[in-house]
Coordinates of C-alpha atoms in Angstrom, one line a residue:
M1 CA -22.9 41.0 -92.4
A2 CA -20.2 39.5 -90.1
N3 CA -21.0 41.8 -87.3
L4 CA -24.7 41.2 -87.7
K5 CA -23.9 37.4 -87.7
R6 CA -21.7 37.8 -84.5
Y7 CA -24.4 39.9 -82.8
N8 CA -27.1 37.1 -83.6
D9 CA -24.5 34.5 -82.4
G10 CA -24.0 36.4 -79.3
L11 CA -27.9 36.7 -78.6
F12 CA -28.3 32.9 -79.2
K13 CA -25.6 32.3 -76.6
L14 CA -27.0 34.8 -74.3
D15 CA -30.4 32.9 -74.4
L16 CA -28.6 29.7 -73.5
W17 CA -26.8 31.1 -70.7
I18 CA -30.0 32.8 -69.2
R19 CA -31.9 29.4 -69.4
R20 CA -28.7 27.7 -67.7
L21 CA -28.6 30.2 -65.2
L22 CA -32.5 29.8 -64.3
T23 CA -31.6 26.1 -63.5
I24 CA -29.0 26.9 -60.9
G25 CA -30.3 27.4 -57.4
E26 CA -27.2 28.0 -55.3
S27 CA -25.6 31.6 -55.2
G28 CA -22.0 30.7 -55.6
A29 CA -22.3 28.6 -58.7
L30 CA -24.6 30.9 -60.2
Y31 CA -22.1 33.8 -60.0
T32 CA -19.3 31.6 -61.4
A33 CA -21.7 30.5 -64.2
L34 CA -22.5 34.1 -64.9
C35 CA -18.8 34.7 -65.4
D36 CA -18.4 31.8 -67.6
G37 CA -21.3 33.0 -69.7
V38 CA -19.6 36.5 -70.0
C39 CA -16.5 34.7 -71.6
D40 CA -18.8 32.5 -73.9
I41 CA -20.9 35.3 -75.1
V42 CA -18.3 38.1 -75.9
G43 CA -15.1 35.9 -76.3
A44 CA -13.2 37.2 -73.1
G45 CA -10.3 35.5 -71.7
T46 CA -11.6 36.1 -68.0
A47 CA -14.6 37.5 -66.4
V48 CA -15.4 39.0 -62.7
F49 CA -18.6 39.6 -61.1
T50 CA -18.4 42.1 -58.4
T51 CA -21.0 43.6 -56.0
I52 CA -20.9 47.1 -54.9
D53 CA -22.0 48.7 -51.5
I54 CA -22.0 52.5 -52.2
Q55 CA -23.0 53.2 -48.6
A56 CA -20.4 50.8 -47.0
G57 CA -17.8 52.0 -49.7
T58 CA -16.7 48.4 -50.4
L59 CA -16.3 46.2 -53.6
T60 CA -16.7 42.3 -53.0
Y61 CA -15.4 40.0 -55.9
M62 CA -18.2 37.2 -55.6
A63 CA -16.8 35.0 -58.3
A64 CA -14.3 34.9 -61.6
S65 CA -14.1 32.5 -64.4
G66 CA -11.7 29.7 -64.8
G67 CA -8.7 29.6 -62.4
W68 CA -9.0 33.1 -61.2
N69 CA -12.4 32.1 -59.3
A70 CA -10.3 30.4 -56.4
M71 CA -8.2 33.4 -56.1
V72 CA -10.8 36.5 -56.0
K73 CA -13.9 34.7 -54.7
G74 CA -15.0 36.7 -51.5
L75 CA -12.2 39.1 -51.6
A76 CA -13.4 42.6 -50.4
V77 CA -11.6 45.9 -51.1
P78 CA -12.6 49.4 -50.4
M79 CA -13.8 51.6 -53.3
K80 CA -11.1 54.2 -54.3
S81 CA -10.2 56.2 -57.4
G82 CA -7.8 53.5 -58.8
N83 CA -10.7 50.9 -59.2
L84 CA -12.5 50.4 -62.6
C85 CA -15.6 49.3 -60.8
A86 CA -15.9 52.1 -58.7
S87 CA -15.8 54.3 -61.9
V88 CA -18.9 52.3 -63.3
A89 CA -20.6 52.7 -60.0
A90 CA -19.9 56.5 -60.1
C91 CA -21.2 56.9 -63.6
G92 CA -23.6 54.0 -64.0
T93 CA -22.7 53.3 -67.6
P94 CA -20.6 50.6 -69.5
L95 CA -16.7 51.4 -69.3
R96 CA -14.4 50.1 -72.4
I97 CA -10.7 50.1 -72.2
D98 CA -8.5 49.2 -74.9
R99 CA -5.2 49.4 -73.1
I100 CA -5.4 48.9 -69.4
S101 CA -1.8 49.6 -68.8
S102 CA -2.3 53.1 -70.4
R103 CA -4.7 54.1 -67.4
A104 CA -3.3 55.5 -64.3
D105 CA -6.3 54.3 -62.3
S106 CA -6.1 50.6 -63.0
C107 CA -6.2 48.5 -59.9
E108 CA -3.7 45.8 -58.8
L109 CA -5.8 42.8 -59.6
L110 CA -5.9 44.0 -63.4
Q111 CA -2.2 44.3 -63.3
V112 CA -1.7 40.7 -61.9
M113 CA -4.2 39.4 -64.5
D114 CA -1.9 40.9 -67.2
M115 CA -5.0 41.7 -69.7
D116 CA -4.9 44.6 -72.2
A117 CA -8.5 45.2 -73.1
A118 CA -11.4 45.5 -70.5
L119 CA -15.1 45.9 -70.8
L120 CA -17.2 46.6 -67.6
V121 CA -21.1 47.0 -67.5
P122 CA -23.2 47.9 -64.3
V123 CA -25.7 45.6 -63.1
L124 CA -28.9 47.8 -62.1
E125 CA -31.5 47.1 -59.4
E126 CA -34.3 49.5 -59.0
G127 CA -32.3 52.1 -60.9
R128 CA -29.1 51.7 -58.5
V129 CA -25.7 50.2 -59.4
T130 CA -25.5 46.9 -57.3
A131 CA -23.0 45.2 -59.2
C132 CA -20.5 45.1 -62.1
L133 CA -19.8 42.4 -64.9
S134 CA -16.0 42.8 -66.0
A135 CA -14.7 41.1 -69.4
F136 CA -10.8 40.9 -70.0
R137 CA -8.7 39.7 -72.9
V138 CA -5.6 40.1 -74.5
G139 CA -4.7 41.8 -77.8
N140 CA -8.3 42.2 -79.0
P141 CA -10.1 45.4 -77.9
F142 CA -13.9 45.1 -77.2
D143 CA -16.3 46.9 -79.6
Q144 CA -19.6 48.2 -79.8
I145 CA -21.3 44.7 -80.3
D146 CA -19.5 43.2 -77.3
E147 CA -20.8 46.1 -75.4
Q148 CA -24.3 45.9 -76.5
L149 CA -24.2 41.9 -75.8
L150 CA -22.9 42.3 -72.4
Q151 CA -25.4 45.1 -71.4
Q152 CA -28.2 42.9 -72.5
Y153 CA -26.7 39.9 -70.5
A154 CA -26.2 41.9 -67.6
H155 CA -29.7 43.3 -67.6
T156 CA -31.2 39.8 -68.1
A157 CA -28.9 38.5 -65.5
A158 CA -29.9 41.2 -63.1
M159 CA -33.6 39.8 -63.3
V160 CA -32.2 36.1 -62.9
L161 CA -30.1 37.2 -60.1
R162 CA -33.4 38.9 -58.4
T163 CA -35.4 35.8 -59.1
V164 CA -32.7 33.4 -57.7
H165 CA -32.4 35.4 -54.6
L166 CA -36.1 35.7 -54.3
M167 CA -36.1 31.7 -54.5
V168 CA -33.6 31.5 -52.1
D169 CA -35.5 33.9 -49.8
L170 CA -38.5 31.8 -50.2
R171 CA -36.8 28.6 -49.6
R172 CA -35.0 30.0 -46.5
H173 CA -38.4 31.5 -45.4
A174 CA -40.0 28.2 -46.2
A175 CA -37.4 26.6 -44.1
M176 CA -37.9 29.1 -41.4
L177 CA -41.6 28.4 -41.4
E178 CA -41.3 24.6 -41.5
E179 CA -38.9 25.1 -38.6
E180 CA -41.2 27.2 -36.8
N181 CA -44.1 24.9 -37.8
D182 CA -42.1 21.9 -36.3
E183 CA -41.4 24.0 -33.3
R184 CA -45.1 24.9 -32.9
T185 CA -46.1 21.2 -33.4
R186 CA -43.4 20.3 -30.7
A187 CA -44.8 23.0 -28.4
E188 CA -48.3 22.0 -28.9
Q189 CA -47.3 18.5 -28.1
K190 CA -45.5 19.6 -25.0
L191 CA -48.6 21.8 -24.1
A192 CA -50.9 18.8 -24.5
E193 CA -48.6 16.7 -22.4
T194 CA -48.5 19.6 -19.7
N195 CA -52.2 19.9 -19.8
V196 CA -52.6 16.0 -19.4
F197 CA -50.2 16.3 -16.8
L198 CA -51.8 19.3 -14.8
N199 CA -55.3 18.0 -15.3
S200 CA -54.3 14.8 -13.7
V201 CA -52.7 16.7 -10.9
V202 CA -55.7 18.9 -10.4
D203 CA -58.1 15.9 -10.8
G204 CA -56.0 14.2 -8.1
V205 CA -56.7 17.0 -5.5
A206 CA -59.2 15.7 -3.0
E207 CA -60.9 19.1 -2.7
P208 CA -63.3 20.6 -5.4
M209 CA -61.7 23.3 -7.5
V210 CA -63.3 25.6 -10.2
V211 CA -62.0 28.1 -12.5
V212 CA -64.2 30.9 -13.3
G213 CA -63.8 33.7 -15.9
L214 CA -64.8 37.2 -15.4
D215 CA -68.0 36.7 -17.3
R216 CA -68.9 34.2 -14.6
R217 CA -68.6 31.2 -17.0
V218 CA -66.9 28.1 -15.6
I219 CA -63.9 27.3 -17.4
M220 CA -62.4 24.3 -15.8
T221 CA -63.4 22.1 -12.9
N222 CA -61.5 19.0 -11.4
R223 CA -63.1 15.6 -10.8
A224 CA -63.8 16.4 -7.1
A225 CA -65.9 19.5 -8.1
R226 CA -67.9 17.6 -10.7
D227 CA -68.5 14.8 -8.2
F228 CA -69.6 17.4 -5.5
F229 CA -71.7 20.0 -7.6
Q230 CA -73.0 17.1 -10.0
I231 CA -71.2 18.7 -13.0
A232 CA -71.1 16.5 -16.5
E233 CA -68.1 18.2 -18.0
A234 CA -64.7 19.6 -17.0
G235 CA -65.5 22.9 -18.5
S236 CA -69.3 23.3 -19.3
D237 CA -69.2 27.0 -20.1
E238 CA -72.2 27.4 -17.9
A239 CA -72.6 30.5 -15.5
C240 CA -71.0 29.6 -12.0
H241 CA -74.4 30.8 -10.4
R242 CA -76.3 28.2 -12.3
L243 CA -73.7 25.3 -12.3
I244 CA -72.5 25.5 -8.5
H245 CA -75.3 27.4 -6.8
H246 CA -78.1 26.2 -9.0
R247 CA -79.5 29.7 -9.0
D248 CA -81.1 31.7 -12.1
T249 CA -79.4 34.9 -11.0
P250 CA -75.7 35.8 -9.7
C251 CA -75.1 35.6 -6.1
V252 CA -76.1 38.8 -4.2
R253 CA -74.6 39.8 -0.8
D254 CA -77.9 41.1 0.6
E255 CA -79.3 37.6 0.0
G256 CA -76.6 36.0 2.2
M257 CA -74.7 34.6 -0.6
R258 CA -71.2 36.3 -0.9
C259 CA -70.0 36.4 -4.7
P260 CA -66.0 35.2 -4.5
L261 CA -65.5 36.9 -8.2
L262 CA -66.6 40.3 -6.9
D263 CA -64.9 40.0 -3.5
V264 CA -61.5 39.1 -5.4
R265 CA -62.2 41.9 -8.1
T266 CA -62.8 44.3 -5.2
A267 CA -60.0 43.4 -2.8
K268 CA -57.4 42.5 -5.6
R269 CA -56.1 39.8 -3.5
P270 CA -57.0 36.2 -2.3
V271 CA -60.1 36.0 -0.2
I272 CA -62.0 33.3 1.9
A273 CA -65.8 33.1 2.0
T274 CA -67.9 30.5 3.6
Q275 CA -71.0 29.3 1.7
E276 CA -73.7 26.4 2.1
H277 CA -74.3 23.7 -0.5
R278 CA -76.0 20.6 -1.0
D279 CA -74.2 17.5 -1.7
R280 CA -75.2 14.7 -4.2
S281 CA -77.3 13.0 -1.3
G282 CA -79.1 16.3 -0.8
D283 CA -77.4 17.0 2.8
K284 CA -76.5 20.8 3.6
R285 CA -72.8 21.1 3.7
V286 CA -70.8 24.1 5.0
V287 CA -67.9 24.8 2.6
E288 CA -65.0 27.3 3.0
V289 CA -64.1 28.9 -0.5
M290 CA -60.7 30.1 -0.9
T291 CA -60.6 32.2 -3.9
S292 CA -57.4 33.5 -5.8
P293 CA -57.2 35.8 -8.9
L294 CA -56.3 34.1 -12.2
L295 CA -53.7 36.2 -14.0
G296 CA -52.9 36.5 -17.8
S297 CA -49.7 36.9 -19.3
D298 CA -49.8 40.8 -19.0
G299 CA -50.5 40.4 -15.3
T300 CA -54.1 41.4 -15.5
A301 CA -56.8 39.2 -13.9
I302 CA -58.7 37.2 -16.3
G303 CA -60.8 34.9 -13.9
I304 CA -60.5 33.4 -10.4
I305 CA -59.6 30.1 -9.0
E306 CA -61.9 28.8 -6.3
A307 CA -61.0 25.9 -3.9
F308 CA -63.8 24.4 -1.8
R309 CA -63.2 22.7 1.4
D310 CA -65.9 21.0 3.2
I311 CA -65.9 22.2 6.9
T312 CA -69.1 20.9 8.0
D313 CA -67.9 18.1 10.5
R314 CA -65.3 21.0 11.7
R315 CA -68.3 23.5 12.2
Q316 CA -70.2 20.7 14.0
A317 CA -67.3 19.9 16.2
E318 CA -66.6 23.7 16.9
E319 CA -70.5 24.1 17.7
T320 CA -70.2 21.0 20.0
I321 CA -67.1 22.4 22.0
R322 CA -68.8 25.9 22.0
Q323 CA -72.0 24.2 23.5
M324 CA -70.1 22.4 26.0
A325 CA -68.2 25.6 26.9
Y326 CA -70.9 27.8 27.3
Y327 CA -74.4 25.9 27.8
D328 CA -75.6 23.5 30.3
S329 CA -75.5 20.0 29.0
L330 CA -78.6 18.9 30.7
T331 CA -80.9 21.9 30.2
G332 CA -79.5 23.6 27.1
L333 CA -79.4 26.8 29.1
P334 CA -76.5 29.1 29.1
N335 CA -74.0 28.1 31.7
R336 CA -72.4 30.4 34.4
R337 CA -69.5 31.4 32.0
L338 CA -71.9 32.5 29.1
F339 CA -74.2 34.1 31.7
N340 CA -71.5 36.3 33.1
D341 CA -70.4 37.4 29.7
R342 CA -73.8 38.4 28.8
L343 CA -74.3 40.2 32.1
R344 CA -71.1 42.4 31.7
Q345 CA -72.2 43.3 28.2
S346 CA -75.6 44.2 29.7
L347 CA -74.1 46.1 32.5
A348 CA -72.2 48.2 29.8
L349 CA -75.3 49.0 28.0
A350 CA -77.1 49.8 31.0
Q351 CA -74.4 52.4 32.1
R352 CA -74.2 54.0 28.7
S353 CA -78.2 54.2 28.8
K354 CA -78.7 55.0 32.5
R355 CA -81.1 52.3 32.8
L356 CA -81.9 49.7 35.2
L357 CA -81.1 46.0 35.3
A358 CA -82.1 43.2 37.5
V359 CA -80.6 39.9 38.5
L360 CA -82.8 37.1 39.7
F361 CA -81.2 34.1 41.7
L362 CA -83.6 31.0 42.0
D363 CA -83.3 28.0 44.1
L364 CA -85.9 25.1 43.8
D365 CA -87.6 24.3 47.2
R366 CA -87.1 20.8 48.6
F367 CA -85.5 19.6 45.2
K368 CA -83.0 17.4 47.2
L369 CA -86.1 15.5 48.7
I370 CA -87.3 14.6 45.2
N371 CA -83.9 13.6 44.0
D372 CA -83.1 11.3 46.7
T373 CA -86.5 9.8 46.7
L374 CA -87.1 9.2 43.1
G375 CA -83.8 9.2 41.9
H376 CA -81.4 11.2 39.8
A377 CA -83.0 10.5 36.3
V378 CA -86.3 11.9 37.5
G379 CA -84.6 14.9 39.1
D380 CA -82.9 15.6 35.8
K381 CA -86.1 15.5 34.0
L382 CA -87.6 17.8 36.5
L383 CA -84.9 20.4 35.9
M384 CA -85.4 20.1 32.3
Q385 CA -88.9 21.1 32.5
V386 CA -88.2 23.9 35.1
A387 CA -85.8 25.3 32.5
K388 CA -88.6 25.2 29.8
R389 CA -91.1 27.0 32.0
L390 CA -88.6 29.8 32.9
K391 CA -87.7 30.3 29.1
G392 CA -91.4 30.6 28.6
V393 CA -91.7 33.3 31.0
C394 CA -88.5 35.2 30.1
R395 CA -88.9 35.6 26.3
R396 CA -87.3 39.0 25.5
D397 CA -84.2 38.8 23.4
G398 CA -81.9 40.7 25.8
D399 CA -82.8 38.6 28.7
T400 CA -80.8 35.5 29.8
V401 CA -82.0 32.4 31.6
A402 CA -79.0 30.3 32.8
R403 CA -78.4 27.3 35.1
Q404 CA -76.1 28.3 37.9
G405 CA -75.7 24.7 39.1
G406 CA -77.5 21.9 40.7
D407 CA -80.9 23.2 41.3
E408 CA -80.0 27.0 40.9
F409 CA -80.9 29.0 38.1
I410 CA -80.1 32.9 37.4
I411 CA -81.9 35.1 35.2
N412 CA -80.4 38.6 33.8
L413 CA -83.3 41.0 33.0
S414 CA -81.3 43.4 30.8
V415 CA -83.5 46.3 30.7
I416 CA -86.4 47.3 33.3
S417 CA -88.1 50.5 34.0
D418 CA -88.9 49.9 37.5
V419 CA -88.0 47.5 40.3
K420 CA -91.5 46.4 40.1
D421 CA -90.9 44.7 36.8
A422 CA -88.4 42.4 38.4
L423 CA -90.9 41.6 41.0
K424 CA -93.6 40.9 38.3
V425 CA -91.2 38.7 36.4
A426 CA -90.4 36.9 39.9
Q427 CA -94.0 36.5 40.5
K428 CA -94.8 34.9 37.0
I429 CA -91.9 32.6 37.6
I430 CA -93.6 31.4 40.9
D431 CA -97.1 31.2 39.3
S432 CA -95.5 29.1 36.3
L433 CA -94.3 26.5 38.8
R434 CA -97.6 26.0 40.5
T435 CA -98.9 23.6 37.9
P436 CA -97.5 20.3 39.0
F437 CA -94.8 18.4 36.8
V438 CA -95.8 14.8 35.6
I439 CA -92.6 12.8 35.3
D440 CA -92.4 9.0 34.8
G441 CA -96.0 8.7 36.2
H442 CA -95.2 10.8 39.3
E443 CA -97.1 14.0 39.8
L444 CA -94.5 16.5 41.5
F445 CA -95.0 19.9 43.1
I446 CA -92.0 22.3 43.2
T447 CA -91.7 25.8 44.5
T448 CA -88.8 28.2 44.2
S449 CA -87.2 30.9 46.3
I450 CA -86.0 33.9 44.3
G451 CA -83.5 36.7 45.3
I452 CA -83.5 39.9 43.3
S453 CA -80.8 42.6 43.0
V454 CA -81.1 45.8 40.9
F455 CA -78.4 47.8 39.1
P456 CA -77.3 50.4 40.3
Y457 CA -78.7 50.2 43.7
D458 CA -77.5 46.8 44.7
G459 CA -74.2 46.6 42.8
R460 CA -72.3 47.9 40.0
T461 CA -70.4 44.7 38.9
S462 CA -71.7 41.3 37.8
D463 CA -70.0 39.8 40.8
A464 CA -71.7 42.0 43.3
L465 CA -75.2 41.6 41.8
V466 CA -75.1 38.0 41.6
K467 CA -73.8 37.7 45.3
N468 CA -76.4 40.0 46.6
A469 CA -79.3 38.3 44.5
D470 CA -77.9 35.0 46.4
F471 CA -78.1 36.6 49.6
A472 CA -81.8 37.7 48.7
M473 CA -82.7 34.3 47.7
Y474 CA -81.5 33.0 51.2
R475 CA -83.7 35.8 52.9
A476 CA -86.6 34.1 50.8
K477 CA -85.7 30.7 52.1
E478 CA -86.0 32.0 55.6
Q479 CA -89.3 33.6 54.9
G480 CA -90.9 30.2 54.5
R481 CA -89.9 29.5 50.7
N482 CA -92.1 30.1 47.6
N483 CA -91.2 33.9 47.6
C484 CA -89.2 36.5 46.3
Q485 CA -87.1 39.0 48.3
L486 CA -85.3 42.1 47.0
Y487 CA -81.7 42.6 48.3
T488 CA -81.3 45.1 51.3
P489 CA -77.9 45.9 53.0
E490 CA -79.1 44.3 56.0
M491 CA -79.0 40.9 54.3
N492 CA -75.4 41.2 53.8
S493 CA -74.6 41.8 57.5
K494 CA -76.8 38.9 58.7
A495 CA -75.1 36.8 56.2
F496 CA -71.8 37.7 57.5
E497 CA -73.1 36.9 61.0
R498 CA -74.3 33.5 60.0
L499 CA -71.1 32.6 58.2
S500 CA -69.3 33.8 61.4
L501 CA -71.6 31.5 63.6
E502 CA -70.8 28.6 61.2
N503 CA -67.1 29.2 61.3
D504 CA -67.1 29.3 65.2
L505 CA -69.0 26.1 65.4
R506 CA -66.9 24.3 63.2
K507 CA -63.9 25.5 65.3
G508 CA -65.5 24.6 68.4
L509 CA -65.9 20.9 67.2
E510 CA -62.2 21.0 66.2
R511 CA -61.2 22.3 69.7
E512 CA -63.7 20.1 71.6
E513 CA -65.3 23.2 73.1
L514 CA -69.0 21.6 73.0
V515 CA -70.4 19.5 75.6
L516 CA -73.5 17.3 75.5
Y517 CA -76.0 17.1 78.2
Y518 CA -79.1 14.6 77.8
Q519 CA -81.9 13.4 80.1
P520 CA -81.9 9.5 80.3
K521 CA -85.4 8.0 80.2
V522 CA -84.2 5.0 82.5
N523 CA -82.1 5.1 85.7
V524 CA -78.8 3.3 84.9
D525 CA -78.5 2.2 88.6
D526 CA -82.0 0.4 89.0
G527 CA -83.3 0.3 85.4
K528 CA -86.4 2.2 86.5
S529 CA -87.5 5.6 85.0
P530 CA -86.5 8.4 87.4
A531 CA -89.5 10.4 89.0
W532 CA -89.7 13.9 87.8
R533 CA -88.8 16.6 89.9
P534 CA -87.6 20.0 89.4
W535 CA -83.7 20.6 89.1
S536 CA -82.0 23.8 89.5
A537 CA -78.7 24.9 88.5
G538 CA -76.0 24.1 91.0
S539 CA -77.7 21.1 92.5
T540 CA -77.2 17.2 91.4
P541 CA -79.3 16.2 88.5
P542 CA -81.6 13.3 89.4
W543 CA -80.4 11.1 86.7
G544 CA -76.9 11.1 87.7
S545 CA -73.8 12.7 88.8
C546 CA -73.0 14.4 85.5
R547 CA -71.5 17.8 85.8
R548 CA -72.1 20.7 83.4
R549 CA -69.7 23.7 82.8
A550 CA -70.5 27.0 84.3
S551 CA -71.2 28.8 81.1
F552 CA -71.2 28.2 77.3
P553 CA -69.0 27.7 75.6
W554 CA -67.6 24.8 77.7
R555 CA -64.1 24.3 77.5
K556 CA -62.4 20.9 78.6
K557 CA -59.3 21.5 80.7
R558 CA -56.1 19.9 79.7
G559 CA -55.7 16.4 81.6
S560 CA -59.2 16.3 82.7
S561 CA -62.1 14.0 81.8
F562 CA -65.3 15.2 80.1
P563 CA -68.3 15.9 82.7
W564 CA -70.2 12.8 81.3
A565 CA -67.4 10.5 82.1
N566 CA -69.0 9.8 85.6
G567 CA -71.5 7.3 84.4
C568 CA -74.3 9.5 82.8

């Protein structure tokens, strides 16, 4: 009966300690209370809770009751045959020792404690020994009731330990989650601030910017893009061809609209394209689209970034410069520079295809008279109307009508089958100018002289063809104007003769090699008109004593006077 009462009292104490242990949340205090419960339940002088790591081969004294706690807490020792806990871990069953001093495998810690009796029970977790509860006292060995009570206490304590450890882990995990949540909140706040900053920066860019996904959906736009393309929201999730190009279908290269998304995915690098758009007022604008791939965190493309630059004014300036460089400002016809460039291209094509090519050189007859009489304004208008009629005659795509300068025009017939074709075109030009021009109330008639040179007969270079057509034009002038002449080699020699004569005349003036003879209508001596009588060379002329040189050219000797210095 006494043993039954002791056993029941022990169970009652065990229940109280288990309830107490469940209220302790901190592991260190839990282990110490666990040892204090052992002393109360089985009447031990002291108790120790030891964890066992079989793989590492170590024993760690986690706590002890009374004053021993500060001495052994946290002490780790290797598992060896002289350690009682190692024996419990090896067999997995309780161990009772009535006289510790009688055992050869008693450890140094027990010798220091100076205890006689010991009771050790294993603490099991999932069938493995993970810890050991040890009770020690002096002069009173432990019996079977003590062993049963301590086993039940160890078994229940194991569940309490697992619960407490789980609660600790849950609290740790909750703390980690809370910390992660705080970090996430801070990151989201930082991201929101960054997005606001980036949106402010992007909206501050003066040029339109659009971000388009691989599915052609517009992800983001800046303020300039929304204003230019009349977009309501920054990211409307509309297809780019609808939002930007106002098309129901995606852009197709065959229709003249390059798709930047396709270009970037094909080239796998930034590309530049030119597009036409209409602004808010409906005016057509030319924009340059600089497109770059938008990469994800793994480096793969997830869309494109389009930056639009309005180059309408630049294009107009370039076109103006080009017009000034290659076109005549008055008539709008190609100038000499552009004509020469096109003529060289036509010559290269004619050489490859072994075809004929003709150059027509035109000069308006008596244009200077009209220009000087009626003024340059009328002359300019006349040139403009002549240019219009010339373009009306030469309508083929490969032909070029250019203004050479002044009242001279030049035409390139890129391909002809026979020389007669060039003559037919020249005659059509002459016929087209027969109709009078009405300018500022003046009815004006103008004709033209045309010279023609043909490749390859009259030259194989552009300079030779133009020069020979010019020679033929002068021949047309000599033939009475208002006609056309084909170039012949004789024209070249006559031109050189004429040029040589002009040079001689200019040098004769400079060297004073020319002498003037004239017949006065009144006798300077008596003021009467002299009677006409024949005069032969070598005799004195009837109008005075002027002398003439024996032959042409006349040369004045150094230091002598001119022949008319004697009163003629």
